[in-house]
XYZ file of C-alpha atoms in Angstrom:
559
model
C 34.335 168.541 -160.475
C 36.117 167.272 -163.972
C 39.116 169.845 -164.562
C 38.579 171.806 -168.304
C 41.428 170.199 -171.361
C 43.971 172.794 -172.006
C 46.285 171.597 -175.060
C 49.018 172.961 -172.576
C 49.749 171.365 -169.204
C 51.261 174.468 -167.413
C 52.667 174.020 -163.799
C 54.802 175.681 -161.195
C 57.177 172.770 -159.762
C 59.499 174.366 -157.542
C 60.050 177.756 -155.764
C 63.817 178.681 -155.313
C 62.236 180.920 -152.314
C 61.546 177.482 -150.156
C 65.527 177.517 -150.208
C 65.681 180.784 -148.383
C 66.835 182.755 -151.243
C 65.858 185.889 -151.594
C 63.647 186.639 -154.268
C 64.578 190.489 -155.023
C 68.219 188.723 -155.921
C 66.397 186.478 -158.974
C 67.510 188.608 -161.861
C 69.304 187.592 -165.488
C 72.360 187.553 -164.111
C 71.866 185.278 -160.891
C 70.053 182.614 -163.082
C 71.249 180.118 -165.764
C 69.582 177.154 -167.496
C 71.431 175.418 -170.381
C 68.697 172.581 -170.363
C 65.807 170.840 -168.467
C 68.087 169.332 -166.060
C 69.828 171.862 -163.734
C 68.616 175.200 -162.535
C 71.887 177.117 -161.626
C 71.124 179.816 -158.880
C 74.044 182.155 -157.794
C 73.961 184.044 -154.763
C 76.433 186.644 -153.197
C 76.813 187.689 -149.725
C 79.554 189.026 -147.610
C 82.476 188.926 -150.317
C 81.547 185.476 -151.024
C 79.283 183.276 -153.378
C 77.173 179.988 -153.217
C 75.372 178.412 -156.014
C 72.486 176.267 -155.945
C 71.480 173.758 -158.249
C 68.011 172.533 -157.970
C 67.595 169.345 -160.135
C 65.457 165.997 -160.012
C 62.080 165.115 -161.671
C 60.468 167.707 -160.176
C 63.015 170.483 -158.898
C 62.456 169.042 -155.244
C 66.474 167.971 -155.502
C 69.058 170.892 -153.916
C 72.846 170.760 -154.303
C 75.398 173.167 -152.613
C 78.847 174.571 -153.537
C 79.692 177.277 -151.147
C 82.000 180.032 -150.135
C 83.400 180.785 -153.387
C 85.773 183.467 -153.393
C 85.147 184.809 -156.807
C 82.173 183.856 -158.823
C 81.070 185.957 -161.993
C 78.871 183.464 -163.711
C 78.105 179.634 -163.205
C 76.730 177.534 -166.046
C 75.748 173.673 -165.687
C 76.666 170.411 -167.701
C 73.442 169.771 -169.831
C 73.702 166.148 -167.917
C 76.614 165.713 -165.542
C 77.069 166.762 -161.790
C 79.616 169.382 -163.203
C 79.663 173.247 -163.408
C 81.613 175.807 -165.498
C 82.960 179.018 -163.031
C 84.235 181.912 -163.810
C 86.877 183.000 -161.713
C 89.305 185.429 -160.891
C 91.847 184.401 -163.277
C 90.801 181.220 -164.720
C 87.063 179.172 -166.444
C 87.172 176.814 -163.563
C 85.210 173.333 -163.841
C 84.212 171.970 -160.557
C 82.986 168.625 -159.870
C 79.875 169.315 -157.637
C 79.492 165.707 -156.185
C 83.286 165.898 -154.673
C 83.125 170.043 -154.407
C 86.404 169.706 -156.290
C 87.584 171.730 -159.359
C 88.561 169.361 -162.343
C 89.690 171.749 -164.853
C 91.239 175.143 -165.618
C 91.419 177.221 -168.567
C 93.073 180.459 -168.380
C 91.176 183.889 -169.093
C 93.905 186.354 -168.305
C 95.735 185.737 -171.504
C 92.592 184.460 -173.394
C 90.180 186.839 -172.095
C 86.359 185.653 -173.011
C 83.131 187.719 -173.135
C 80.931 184.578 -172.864
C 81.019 180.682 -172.664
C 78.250 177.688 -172.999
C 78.330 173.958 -173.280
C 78.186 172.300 -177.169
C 77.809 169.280 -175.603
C 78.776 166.795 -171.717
C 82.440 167.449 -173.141
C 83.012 170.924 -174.622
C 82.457 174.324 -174.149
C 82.028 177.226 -176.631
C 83.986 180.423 -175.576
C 83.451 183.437 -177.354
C 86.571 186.040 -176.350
C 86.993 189.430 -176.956
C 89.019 189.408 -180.185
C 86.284 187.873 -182.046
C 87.683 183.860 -181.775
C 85.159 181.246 -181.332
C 87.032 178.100 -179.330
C 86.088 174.992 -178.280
C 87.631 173.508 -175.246
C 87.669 169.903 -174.508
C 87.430 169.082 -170.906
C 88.462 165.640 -170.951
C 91.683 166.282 -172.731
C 92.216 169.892 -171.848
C 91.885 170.038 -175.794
C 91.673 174.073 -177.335
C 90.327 173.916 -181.059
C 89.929 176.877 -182.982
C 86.493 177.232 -184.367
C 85.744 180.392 -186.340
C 87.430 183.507 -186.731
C 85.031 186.441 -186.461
C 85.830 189.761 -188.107
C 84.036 191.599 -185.551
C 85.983 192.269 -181.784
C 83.799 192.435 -179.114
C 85.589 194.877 -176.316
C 82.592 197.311 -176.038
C 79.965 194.386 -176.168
C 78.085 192.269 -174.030
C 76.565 189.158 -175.080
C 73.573 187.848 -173.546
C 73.276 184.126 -175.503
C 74.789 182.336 -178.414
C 72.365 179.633 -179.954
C 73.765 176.104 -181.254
C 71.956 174.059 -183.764
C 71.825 170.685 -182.702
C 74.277 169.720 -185.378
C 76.781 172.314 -184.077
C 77.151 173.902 -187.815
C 75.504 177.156 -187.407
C 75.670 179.756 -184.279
C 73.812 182.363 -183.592
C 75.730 184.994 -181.455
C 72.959 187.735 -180.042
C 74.009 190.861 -178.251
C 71.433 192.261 -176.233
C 69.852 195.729 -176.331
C 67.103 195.142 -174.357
C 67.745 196.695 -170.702
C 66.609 196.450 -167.052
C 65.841 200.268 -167.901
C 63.991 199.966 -170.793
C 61.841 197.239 -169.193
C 61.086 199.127 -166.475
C 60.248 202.365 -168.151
C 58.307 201.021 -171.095
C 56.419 198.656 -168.130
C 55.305 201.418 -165.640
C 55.354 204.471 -168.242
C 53.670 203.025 -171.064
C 56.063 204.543 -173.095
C 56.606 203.130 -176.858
C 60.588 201.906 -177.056
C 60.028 200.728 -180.482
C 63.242 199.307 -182.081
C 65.055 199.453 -179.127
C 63.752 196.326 -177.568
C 65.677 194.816 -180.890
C 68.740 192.722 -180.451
C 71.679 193.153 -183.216
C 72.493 188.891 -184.060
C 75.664 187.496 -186.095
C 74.713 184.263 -187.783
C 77.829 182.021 -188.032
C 78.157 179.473 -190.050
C 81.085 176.935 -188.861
C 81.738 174.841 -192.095
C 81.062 177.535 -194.755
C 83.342 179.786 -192.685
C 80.540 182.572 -193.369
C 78.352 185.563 -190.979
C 75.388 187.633 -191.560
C 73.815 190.014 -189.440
C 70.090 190.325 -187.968
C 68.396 192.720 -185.896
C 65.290 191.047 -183.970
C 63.602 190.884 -180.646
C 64.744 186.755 -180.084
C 65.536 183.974 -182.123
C 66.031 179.983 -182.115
C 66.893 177.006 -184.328
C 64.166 174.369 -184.791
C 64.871 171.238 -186.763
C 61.533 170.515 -188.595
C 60.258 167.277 -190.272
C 57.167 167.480 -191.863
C 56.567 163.798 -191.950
C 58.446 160.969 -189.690
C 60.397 160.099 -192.774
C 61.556 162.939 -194.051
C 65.463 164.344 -193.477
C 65.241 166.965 -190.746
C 66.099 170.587 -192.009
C 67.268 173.471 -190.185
C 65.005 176.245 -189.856
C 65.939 180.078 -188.344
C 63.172 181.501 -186.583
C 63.641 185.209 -186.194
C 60.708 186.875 -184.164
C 60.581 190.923 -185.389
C 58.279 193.730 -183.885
C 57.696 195.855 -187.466
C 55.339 198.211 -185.503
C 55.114 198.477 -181.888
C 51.861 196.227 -182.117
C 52.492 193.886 -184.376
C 55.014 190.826 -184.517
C 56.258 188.988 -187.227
C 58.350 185.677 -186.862
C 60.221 184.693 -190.299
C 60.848 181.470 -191.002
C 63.934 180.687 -193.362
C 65.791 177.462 -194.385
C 68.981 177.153 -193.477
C 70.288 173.241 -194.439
C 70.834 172.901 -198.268
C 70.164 169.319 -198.325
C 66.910 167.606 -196.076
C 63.532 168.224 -196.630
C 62.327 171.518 -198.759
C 60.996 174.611 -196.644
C 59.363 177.474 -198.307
C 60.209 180.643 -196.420
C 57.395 181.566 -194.307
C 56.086 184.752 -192.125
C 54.032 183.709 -189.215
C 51.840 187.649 -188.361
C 50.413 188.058 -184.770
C 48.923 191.026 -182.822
C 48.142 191.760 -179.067
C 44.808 192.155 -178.382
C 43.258 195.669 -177.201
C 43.842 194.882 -173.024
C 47.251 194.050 -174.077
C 48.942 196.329 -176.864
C 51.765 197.664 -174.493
C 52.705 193.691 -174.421
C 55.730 192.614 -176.082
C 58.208 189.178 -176.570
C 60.958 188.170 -174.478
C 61.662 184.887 -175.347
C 61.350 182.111 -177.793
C 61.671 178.154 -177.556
C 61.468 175.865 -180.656
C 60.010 172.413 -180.112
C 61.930 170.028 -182.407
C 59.722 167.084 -181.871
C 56.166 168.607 -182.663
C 57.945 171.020 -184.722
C 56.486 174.348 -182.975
C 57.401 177.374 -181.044
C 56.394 178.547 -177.715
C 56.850 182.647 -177.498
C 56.737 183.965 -174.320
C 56.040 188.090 -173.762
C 56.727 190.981 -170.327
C 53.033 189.935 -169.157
C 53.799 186.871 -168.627
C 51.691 185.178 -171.810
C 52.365 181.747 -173.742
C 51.901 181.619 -177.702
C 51.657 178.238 -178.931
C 52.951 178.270 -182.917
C 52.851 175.692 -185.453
C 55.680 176.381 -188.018
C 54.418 174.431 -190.826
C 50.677 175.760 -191.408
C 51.827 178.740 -189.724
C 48.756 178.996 -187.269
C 48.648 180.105 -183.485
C 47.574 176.819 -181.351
C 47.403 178.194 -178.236
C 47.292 182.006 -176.387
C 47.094 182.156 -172.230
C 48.299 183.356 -169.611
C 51.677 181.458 -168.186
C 53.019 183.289 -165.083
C 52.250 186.927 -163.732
C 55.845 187.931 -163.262
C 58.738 188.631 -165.987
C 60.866 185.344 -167.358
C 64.185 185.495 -166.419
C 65.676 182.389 -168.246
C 64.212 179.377 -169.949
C 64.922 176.046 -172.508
C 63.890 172.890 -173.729
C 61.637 170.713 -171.410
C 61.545 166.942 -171.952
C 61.218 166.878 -175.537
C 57.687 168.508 -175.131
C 57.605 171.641 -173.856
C 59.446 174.646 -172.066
C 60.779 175.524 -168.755
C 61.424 178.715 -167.267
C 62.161 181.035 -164.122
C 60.572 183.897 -163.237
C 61.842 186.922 -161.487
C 59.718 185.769 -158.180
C 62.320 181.936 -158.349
C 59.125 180.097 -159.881
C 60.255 177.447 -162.280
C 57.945 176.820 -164.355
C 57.111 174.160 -167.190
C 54.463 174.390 -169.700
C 54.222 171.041 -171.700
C 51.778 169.518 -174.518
C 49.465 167.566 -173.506
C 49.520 165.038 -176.664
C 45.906 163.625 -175.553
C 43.349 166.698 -175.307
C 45.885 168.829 -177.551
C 43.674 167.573 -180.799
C 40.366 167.599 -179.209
C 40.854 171.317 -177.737
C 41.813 172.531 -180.747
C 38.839 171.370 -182.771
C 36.786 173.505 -180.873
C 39.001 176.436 -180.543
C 40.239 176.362 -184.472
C 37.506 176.699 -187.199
C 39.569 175.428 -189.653
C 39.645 171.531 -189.327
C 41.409 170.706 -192.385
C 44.670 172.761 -190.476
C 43.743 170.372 -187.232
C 43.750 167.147 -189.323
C 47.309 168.067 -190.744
C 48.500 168.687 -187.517
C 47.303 166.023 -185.783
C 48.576 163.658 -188.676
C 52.471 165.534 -189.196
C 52.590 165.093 -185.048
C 50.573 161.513 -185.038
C 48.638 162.978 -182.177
C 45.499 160.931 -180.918
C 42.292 162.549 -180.701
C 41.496 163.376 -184.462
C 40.026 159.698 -184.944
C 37.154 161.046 -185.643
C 38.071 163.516 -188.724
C 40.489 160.935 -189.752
C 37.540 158.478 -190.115
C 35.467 160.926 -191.841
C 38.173 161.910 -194.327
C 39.312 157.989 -194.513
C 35.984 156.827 -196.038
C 35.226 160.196 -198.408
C 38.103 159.090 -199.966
C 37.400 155.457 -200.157
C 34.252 156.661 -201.456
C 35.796 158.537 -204.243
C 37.785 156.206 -205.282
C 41.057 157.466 -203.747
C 41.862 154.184 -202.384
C 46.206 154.602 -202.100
C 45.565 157.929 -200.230
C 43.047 156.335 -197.714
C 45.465 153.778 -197.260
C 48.291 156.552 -196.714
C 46.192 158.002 -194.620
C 45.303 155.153 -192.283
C 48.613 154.094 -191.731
C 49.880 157.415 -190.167
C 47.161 157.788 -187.726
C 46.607 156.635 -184.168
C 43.086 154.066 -184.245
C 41.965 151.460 -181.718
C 42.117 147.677 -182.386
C 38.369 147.668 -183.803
C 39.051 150.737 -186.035
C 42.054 149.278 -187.483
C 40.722 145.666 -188.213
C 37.744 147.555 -190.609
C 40.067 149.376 -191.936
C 41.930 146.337 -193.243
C 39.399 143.953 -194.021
C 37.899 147.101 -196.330
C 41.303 147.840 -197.912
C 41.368 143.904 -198.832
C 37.505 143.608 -200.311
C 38.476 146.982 -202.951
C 38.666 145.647 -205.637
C 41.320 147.085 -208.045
C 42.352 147.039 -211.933
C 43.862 144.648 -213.348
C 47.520 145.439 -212.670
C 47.336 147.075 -209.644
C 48.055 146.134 -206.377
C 45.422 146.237 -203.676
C 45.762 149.426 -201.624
C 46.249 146.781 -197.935
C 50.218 146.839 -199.300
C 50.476 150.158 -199.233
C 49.006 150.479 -196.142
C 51.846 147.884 -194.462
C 54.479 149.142 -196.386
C 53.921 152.413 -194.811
C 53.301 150.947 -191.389
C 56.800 148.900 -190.913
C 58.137 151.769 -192.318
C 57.018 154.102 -189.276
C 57.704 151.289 -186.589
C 56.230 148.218 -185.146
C 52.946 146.456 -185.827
C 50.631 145.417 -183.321
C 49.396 142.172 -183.047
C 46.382 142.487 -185.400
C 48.566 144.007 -187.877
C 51.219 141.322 -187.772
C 48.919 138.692 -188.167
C 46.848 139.698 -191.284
C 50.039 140.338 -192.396
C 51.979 137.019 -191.986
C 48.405 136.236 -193.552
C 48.447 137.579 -196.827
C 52.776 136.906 -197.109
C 52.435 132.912 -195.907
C 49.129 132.762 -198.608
C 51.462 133.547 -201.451
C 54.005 131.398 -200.173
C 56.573 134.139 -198.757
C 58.082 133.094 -195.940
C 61.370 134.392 -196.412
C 59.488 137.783 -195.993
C 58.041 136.755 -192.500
C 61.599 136.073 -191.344
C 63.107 138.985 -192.412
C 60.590 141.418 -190.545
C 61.498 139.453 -187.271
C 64.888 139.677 -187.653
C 64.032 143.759 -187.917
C 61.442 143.163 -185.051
C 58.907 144.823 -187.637
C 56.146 141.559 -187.333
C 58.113 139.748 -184.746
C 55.069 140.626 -182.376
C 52.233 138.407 -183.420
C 54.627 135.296 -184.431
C 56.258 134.931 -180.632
C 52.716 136.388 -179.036
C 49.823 134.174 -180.519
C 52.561 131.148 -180.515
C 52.344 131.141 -177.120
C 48.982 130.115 -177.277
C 47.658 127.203 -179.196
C 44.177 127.859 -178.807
C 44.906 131.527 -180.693
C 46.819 130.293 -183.437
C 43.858 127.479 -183.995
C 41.478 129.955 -184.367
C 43.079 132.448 -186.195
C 44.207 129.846 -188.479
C 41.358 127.832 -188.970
C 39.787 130.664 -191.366
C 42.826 131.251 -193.513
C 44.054 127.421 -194.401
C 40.776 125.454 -194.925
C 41.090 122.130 -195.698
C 44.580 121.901 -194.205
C 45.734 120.890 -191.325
C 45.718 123.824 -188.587
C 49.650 123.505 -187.484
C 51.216 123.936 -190.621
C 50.872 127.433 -191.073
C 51.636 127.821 -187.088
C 54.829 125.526 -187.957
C 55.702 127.865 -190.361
C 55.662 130.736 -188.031
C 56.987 128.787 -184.927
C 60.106 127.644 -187.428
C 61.025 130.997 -188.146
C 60.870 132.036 -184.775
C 63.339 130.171 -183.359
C 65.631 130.623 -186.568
C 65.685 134.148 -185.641
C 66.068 133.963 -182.024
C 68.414 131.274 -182.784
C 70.571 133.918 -184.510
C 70.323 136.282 -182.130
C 71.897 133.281 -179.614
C 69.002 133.526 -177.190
C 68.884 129.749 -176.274
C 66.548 129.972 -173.536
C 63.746 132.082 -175.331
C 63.784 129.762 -178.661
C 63.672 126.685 -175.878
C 60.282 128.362 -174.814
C 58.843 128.698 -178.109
C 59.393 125.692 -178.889
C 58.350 124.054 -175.790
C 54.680 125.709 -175.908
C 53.377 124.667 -178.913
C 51.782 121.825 -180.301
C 54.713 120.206 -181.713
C 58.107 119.169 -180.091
C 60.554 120.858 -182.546
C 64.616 120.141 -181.467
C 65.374 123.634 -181.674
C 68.867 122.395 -180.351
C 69.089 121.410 -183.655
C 68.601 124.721 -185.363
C 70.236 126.403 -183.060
C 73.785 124.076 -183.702
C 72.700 124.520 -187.242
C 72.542 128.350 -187.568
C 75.952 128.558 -185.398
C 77.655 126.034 -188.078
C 75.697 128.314 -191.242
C 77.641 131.680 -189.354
C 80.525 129.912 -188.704
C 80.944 128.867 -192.354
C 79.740 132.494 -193.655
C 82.709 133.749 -191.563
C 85.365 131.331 -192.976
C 84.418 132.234 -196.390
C 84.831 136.039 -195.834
C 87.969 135.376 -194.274
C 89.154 133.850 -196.995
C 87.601 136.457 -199.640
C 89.664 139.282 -197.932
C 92.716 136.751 -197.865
């Protein structure tokens, strides 16, 4: 029986129960997950504390640090076999492949209220006077970051966010209890504004704060095309009524792409109104957010059309911590030790929404800002309405963003060359490569009607440049490799010339580029396959001497 598409691949991967640990002990305060890599599990017994850290592909990978005498909280490197302790006296980092502690920074006289990794090297500790500092482990290295105006000795802070770019931290002090959980859960009691959390925005460089009150928040670099300058957006998710959830979008960067301050407005539905959000993950790469609530739901977001993609259930028991998963999704742990990752599937993702979102001109946008497969179809249809109108440099646009198959793309070509244009304007097929090389790599097709139209008007300086950049380098060392290929491709462009002078071309520049690049052996194999015997010794020797004389005359410019 063929499984149903969900645009969301959900799965449990591990249970931290299979390790023996008991589950009633799974709580916020046991757990900690910095990123996709470790899940940090701390477990006291008999005055004395182990940690385990599941890691691996799959979770299926345990490590051990036992017997600790004093363990408060334990954090993990966001990549190295490392962890971050708190002890009795000191923020202790222990190597966990040698069970050895590395470094020690002293909390008695710098007493913190909470710590997280920037980055492999540094840590972020937040103490009670109100000093943000950033300790270097590798040096032993204390910087003082920000000086808050605010002390924090009758606070407790549950997270501080980090924008990528380390200019702007979010500091979020939790009001949001065990107790309230509980009582709003099993008395159906309305707790309104207390499941709010009071956040201090902090803004490194400007030296600047502001407050918030919401239920969560996150950071989500947005691009609303691949060539745009990534901007950084504040999500803030408020619950205005006790049904209804609002998650403002603002801009934070003053330079990148512009971002119009947006609202996205949700509801429960009726078998759910007691439900409310716990959690919220921004997804940098497809540039939406994944809100997770008590009941254990998954809300699917798309920041720029501001549109919910996806509603279902995700696990039947509370989240007790989650982050980033492989550039695609989330991953989380429940209060039962479940970790669990929910994830995008890129190919149905298109093709369920279509049928679950009445508004295709919203899928089409999507699928084209993400360059998600799927949407061939609407793309098509939209492609030739506008070819039919006329709107030839838009089609163009449009077909160069957009995932096709090898048949799809070579009638889309050939039609872009028959349009016949103005005189004085340049046939929509440039516009279409310009924008190609500009998002990545041809394939082969592409490089050869390409090297086509260049080597017909006699530009083959342009042919050698896009190898150099490995832009068109794909057809010229592919179909080179073959004479029979090159023959017929290039019988129908050069009639009435002989076949291996455009391939000579090609082959020339070839080796002139790999020659460059000093990679004897693979310009020896171009050369040896092809029709001709060309003494790319020779051009090799002969770019060396061309560097070597380029680098003499520099030397003596700066002399």
């Amino acid at each position: 029986m063929q499984l149903i598409p969900h645009p969301i691949k959900i799965l449990c991967q591990f249970k931290l129960g299979d390790l023996g640990i008991d589950e009633s002990k799974v709580d916020f305060s046991t757990v900690s997950l910095q990123s996709d890599k470790y899940v940090c599990f701390r477990d006291e017994h008999d005055y004395f504390t182990s940690l385990y850290v599941v890691y691996g592909e799959k979770y299926t990978e345990v490590c051990y640090l036992k017997n600790l005498k004093t363990c408060k909280f334990a954090l993990m490197n966001p990549s190295l076999k490392i962890i971050a302790i708190i002890g009795k006296q000191n923020l202790e980092i222990w190597d966990l492949q040698t069970k050895t502690p590395r470094r020690y920074f002293d909390i008695i006289n710098n007493p913190l209220i909470f710590y997280k990794w920037i980055d492999i090297n540094n840590i972020l500790i937040l103490t009670y006077e109100g000093m943000l500092l950033s300790w270097n482990i590798e040096n032993n290295e204390v910087k003082h970051m920000f000086k808050l105006k605010y002390n924090f000795y009758n606070c407790e802070i549950s997270d501080i966010l980090i924008d990528s770019r380390c200019e702007w931290f979010l500091i979020i002090e939790p009001h949001i209890t065990k107790a309230s959980i509980f009582f709003h859960l099993f008395f159906k009691k309305k707790i309104g504004m207390k499941l709010s959390s009071m956040m201090l925005l902090c803004n490194i460089h400007q030296q600047k704060t502001e407050l918030y009150s919401a239920v969560t928040a996150c950071f989500l670099h947005f691009k609303p095309n691949a060539n745009a300058e990534p901007c950084t957006l504040l999500c803030i998710l408020r619950c205005d009524s006790f049904y209804n959830c609002v998650i403002q979008i603002e801009n934070l960067s003053k330079h990148g792409c512009s971002f119009v301050k947006k609202a996205i407005s949700f509801s429960f539905p009726h078998g759910r109104r007691d439900d409310f959000p716990v959690a919220m993950q921004a997804n940098d790469k497809y540039g939406i957010l994944f809100v997770m609530t008590s009941y254990g739901y998954l809300h699917v977001f798309d920041v720029n059309e501001s549109i919910c993609l996806y509603e279902g259930i995700f696990t039947n028991s509370p989240i007790v911590s989650s982050t980033a998963y492989m550039h695609s999704g989330i991953v989380c742990v429940n209060d039962k030790g479940h970790i669990l990752t929910a994830v995008v599937d890129e190919k149905e993702i298109i093709s369920c929404l279509c049928i679950a979102l009445k508004n295709k001109s919203t899928v089409l946008k999507f699928a084209r800002r993400c360059n998600f497969p799927g949407a061939e179809g609407l793309f098509a249809c939209e492609f030739w309405e506008l070819c039919n109108n006329g709107e030839y440099y838009k089609a163009a646009e449009l077909a160069a963003i957009i995932h096709m198959d090898a048949l799809a793309t070579e009638k889309i070509i050939e039609h872009l060359q028959t349009v016949k244009m103005e005189k004085g304007e340049r046939n929509p097929v440039f516009l279409y490569f310009k924008r190609r090389l500009e998002n990545g790599q041809l394939n082969d097709f592409e490089s050869f009607k390409l090297c086509e139209l260049v080597l017909q008007r006699k530009r083959k300086n342009l042919v050698k440049n896009w190898m150099k950049a490995n832009k068109a380098i794909k057809f010229c060392y592919v179909a080179l490799k073959n004479w029979a290929i090159c023959s017929k491709n290039m019988t129908t462009i050069w009639h009435g010339q002989r076949i291996y002078e455009p391939v000579a071309i090609l082959r020339l520049n070839a080796i002139e580029c790999l020659a460059e690049k000093y990679q004897l052996n693979s310009a020896a194999l171009t050369g040896n396959r092809n029709c001709t015997k060309h003494d790319y010794i020779s051009v090799f020797q002969q770019t060396v001497t061309n560097q070597n004389v380029e680098s003499s005359q520099l030397l003596k410019c700066d002399l």
